[in-house]
Amino acid sequence: MSINFKHPLSQKSVYIAVLCACLIAVAAFAVLSFLITRDSRKNTDEFAKRTFFRKYESIEKEFRNIEDDQYLLRALILKDGLKNYKNYSLVLNDLNRKRNQLPYSWYYYNNISGESETNSRMLSDIFSKKKDNGRPVILKNRAPGHFKDLLVTNKDSLFWVSYDSLILPNKNMLYYGSTVSLDDLHQYFINVDKSSNTYAYVFTKEGICITHPEKKYIGKSIFEFTDIKPKDTLSAQTKSGYTAGTAISEYLGVEVTRFIKPLQTDNFEGYAVVNHINFIIDENVYKVKTYTVYIFLAALFLIVTVFILFQRSAGIAYREKEKMQAEKNLLLIENEKMHKAEVINQLQQLKNNINPHFLFNSLNSLYMLIDINKENAQKFTMNLSKIYRYLIVPPKENIVPVTQEINFIQQYMELLKSRFGEELNFKLIINNKESLEKRIPYLSLQIVTENAIKHNIATVDQPLEIMISVEENGIVVKNTYQLRTEPVQGEKFGIDYLNQIYEYFRINSLNISVDGEYFVCFLPIMN
């Protein structure tokens, strides 16, 4: 494939093209930047969701572990009563330490005689009410579990206490359950997933925070130190089962994507919150944008450089090609002049042959008519003298108005009628009067009709019918197709003449065909 330049670009055009390329590059960068930001944000949201689910699952798993430990202790104590409750707590605590589990199992036995036994002084103080360690916070729970939950402060630390009680036949009371340090609980969640761009905390249904990376917030209402509203916990109204939104972190002071989902077990009813920090992703997006700018500038510089070099080489090539094309055009013009001169010379020779040819045919017809009908021969001679005036001064361009050819053919057919009489029938139909103002090759109708008489039988029993109709695009000459049996002598001066006339004017040549019983000749007309 070759590229042809009609005109080389000017220096101004090059600058405009370069400016357009820069504008397109800037627009493309803006669009790409938008797409990168959108896709990055989309990827960030997907990553934040995955992180949220991972954090939530770890929190829920630990709460389930705490609950399983409580149910195991309860089942053992209910089975054996006071027989082995001390050993049960001891074994469970040793097992939890080995598995790095958080619950600490305890018991407190209170005898009506005033004696008591316990493996946790802090918890025994709560039930014996001997020492005020701060008023416990009761965690309400409508779940079907058997344990009651308290938040207890001891030595500036907050503990989550779950307990159950057993009334013995002698009315002695056995309290047992598990204790979890909320500081240890949050540290556990951090160690489970050490992702630096997320943090989580849990709060009860009443809004009390039981775990948070900032120790001072533990035990306080999340509605006081965060912008969480009660409506943010209405996750049942969402298809996903959780709520998500953008907020300002109370812990880090930056923008985060905050997820809130219910956290519910048999002995706990609350919510887990996972905050995903957004600025880390924004920094990554900024880096991608920066690298994209560098790539765009390098690509734009390369494009402009190549464009300028291409323009210069194209200008040189165009000038060389223009010079060669000018020389080629001169040769084509000279060749066309020579060709036209040759064609005109050939047409003139044909035209010079047609006039004597027509005259010889007419004189031959007159000679034959004198022996047959002297009166008709006289009429033939008079008509011949009238129509021969049309032949004396032929047109220079070899084309004449259609109306002149029609008038001439009518006179010519009168001439033939005086010779053939009833052996020849002629009919003229004008279907389009506008075509009379157009042009047609000189003597074209006479040549075609003469050709019909020359090659076909014409008798009284089998008369020759010739019909001429003027149409919009040409003239149709039809004659009955009844060829002579003997071969016809003579040269094809007329048909060659017509073909070359139409070829000279670059018009499709006459069309000759046989349509049933008729021989049809179509002569195109020219404007």
mmCIF file of N, CA and C in Angstrom, residues 3 8 20 41 46 65 70 87 142-143 159 196 204 214 272 307 321 325 353 363 366 381 387 392 403 432 488:
data_model
loop_
_atom_site.group_PDB
_atom_site.id
_atom_site.type_symbol
_atom_site.label_atom_id
_atom_site.label_comp_id
_atom_site.label_asym_id
_atom_site.label_seq_id
_atom_site.Cartn_x
_atom_site.Cartn_y
_atom_site.Cartn_z
ATOM 1 N N ILE A 3 1.218 5.575 0.121
ATOM 2 C CA ILE A 3 0.546 6.777 0.605
ATOM 3 C C ILE A 3 0.902 7.930 -0.329
ATOM 4 N N PRO A 8 2.241 18.932 0.526
ATOM 5 C CA PRO A 8 3.038 18.805 1.745
ATOM 6 C C PRO A 8 2.526 19.783 2.805
ATOM 7 N N CYS A 20 -2.380 19.677 18.381
ATOM 8 C CA CYS A 20 -3.512 18.740 18.476
ATOM 9 C C CYS A 20 -3.083 17.437 19.137
ATOM 10 N N ARG A 41 -9.780 2.448 42.855
ATOM 11 C CA ARG A 41 -10.761 2.537 43.930
ATOM 12 C C ARG A 41 -11.602 1.264 44.009
ATOM 13 N N GLU A 46 -12.622 -3.834 46.781
ATOM 14 C CA GLU A 46 -12.625 -5.294 46.825
ATOM 15 C C GLU A 46 -11.617 -5.810 47.854
ATOM 16 N N ASN A 65 -14.728 -19.740 70.147
ATOM 17 C CA ASN A 65 -13.828 -20.525 70.994
ATOM 18 C C ASN A 65 -14.099 -20.266 72.481
ATOM 19 N N GLN A 70 -16.725 -22.238 77.521
ATOM 20 C CA GLN A 70 -17.732 -22.074 78.566
ATOM 21 C C GLN A 70 -18.693 -23.260 78.598
ATOM 22 N N ASN A 87 -10.570 -29.556 89.413
ATOM 23 C CA ASN A 87 -9.706 -30.147 88.380
ATOM 24 C C ASN A 87 -10.122 -29.687 86.970
ATOM 25 N N ARG A 142 -29.888 -11.129 74.549
ATOM 26 C CA ARG A 142 -31.141 -11.852 74.321
ATOM 27 C C ARG A 142 -30.913 -13.183 73.619
ATOM 28 N N ALA A 143 -29.638 -13.576 73.444
ATOM 29 C CA ALA A 143 -29.320 -14.847 72.799
ATOM 30 C C ALA A 143 -29.671 -16.003 73.751
ATOM 31 N N PHE A 159 -11.910 -6.472 82.099
ATOM 32 C CA PHE A 159 -12.067 -7.898 81.839
ATOM 33 C C PHE A 159 -13.512 -8.184 81.440
ATOM 34 N N SER A 196 -1.180 -3.678 58.006
ATOM 35 C CA SER A 196 -0.943 -2.346 58.567
ATOM 36 C C SER A 196 -2.014 -1.335 58.184
ATOM 37 N N THR A 204 -20.739 -3.816 72.089
ATOM 38 C CA THR A 204 -21.956 -4.549 72.423
ATOM 39 C C THR A 204 -23.166 -3.903 71.776
ATOM 40 N N GLU A 214 -6.898 1.551 70.894
ATOM 41 C CA GLU A 214 -6.638 2.624 71.853
ATOM 42 C C GLU A 214 -7.289 2.227 73.177
ATOM 43 N N ALA A 272 -19.116 -6.071 65.105
ATOM 44 C CA ALA A 272 -17.688 -5.977 64.799
ATOM 45 C C ALA A 272 -17.481 -4.857 63.787
ATOM 46 N N PHE A 307 6.978 12.571 13.762
ATOM 47 C CA PHE A 307 6.067 13.299 12.880
ATOM 48 C C PHE A 307 6.814 14.373 12.093
ATOM 49 N N LYS A 321 8.157 13.679 -6.617
ATOM 50 C CA LYS A 321 7.030 13.045 -7.313
ATOM 51 C C LYS A 321 6.282 14.056 -8.159
ATOM 52 N N GLN A 325 5.537 13.803 -12.032
ATOM 53 C CA GLN A 325 4.155 13.813 -12.504
ATOM 54 C C GLN A 325 3.955 14.893 -13.566
ATOM 55 N N ASN A 353 -15.988 8.516 -47.402
ATOM 56 C CA ASN A 353 -16.431 7.287 -48.063
ATOM 57 C C ASN A 353 -17.949 7.134 -48.036
ATOM 58 N N LEU A 363 -28.068 5.877 -56.842
ATOM 59 C CA LEU A 363 -28.071 5.781 -58.299
ATOM 60 C C LEU A 363 -28.385 4.358 -58.756
ATOM 61 N N LEU A 366 -31.999 3.968 -58.468
ATOM 62 C CA LEU A 366 -32.658 4.693 -59.564
ATOM 63 C C LEU A 366 -32.573 3.913 -60.859
ATOM 64 N N THR A 381 -35.927 10.691 -58.467
ATOM 65 C CA THR A 381 -34.876 11.643 -58.845
ATOM 66 C C THR A 381 -35.094 12.984 -58.173
ATOM 67 N N ILE A 387 -32.843 15.689 -50.897
ATOM 68 C CA ILE A 387 -32.142 15.219 -49.689
ATOM 69 C C ILE A 387 -30.632 15.266 -49.841
ATOM 70 N N ILE A 392 -24.336 17.588 -48.900
ATOM 71 C CA ILE A 392 -23.296 18.400 -49.567
ATOM 72 C C ILE A 392 -22.335 19.010 -48.552
ATOM 73 N N THR A 403 -33.419 16.308 -34.319
ATOM 74 C CA THR A 403 -34.524 16.757 -35.188
ATOM 75 C C THR A 403 -34.119 16.815 -36.665
ATOM 76 N N ASN A 432 -40.420 10.906 -26.608
ATOM 77 C CA ASN A 432 -39.798 11.913 -25.735
ATOM 78 C C ASN A 432 -39.373 13.097 -26.602
ATOM 79 N N VAL A 488 -24.685 -10.988 -49.014
ATOM 80 C CA VAL A 488 -24.699 -9.584 -49.447
ATOM 81 C C VAL A 488 -23.265 -9.103 -49.581
#
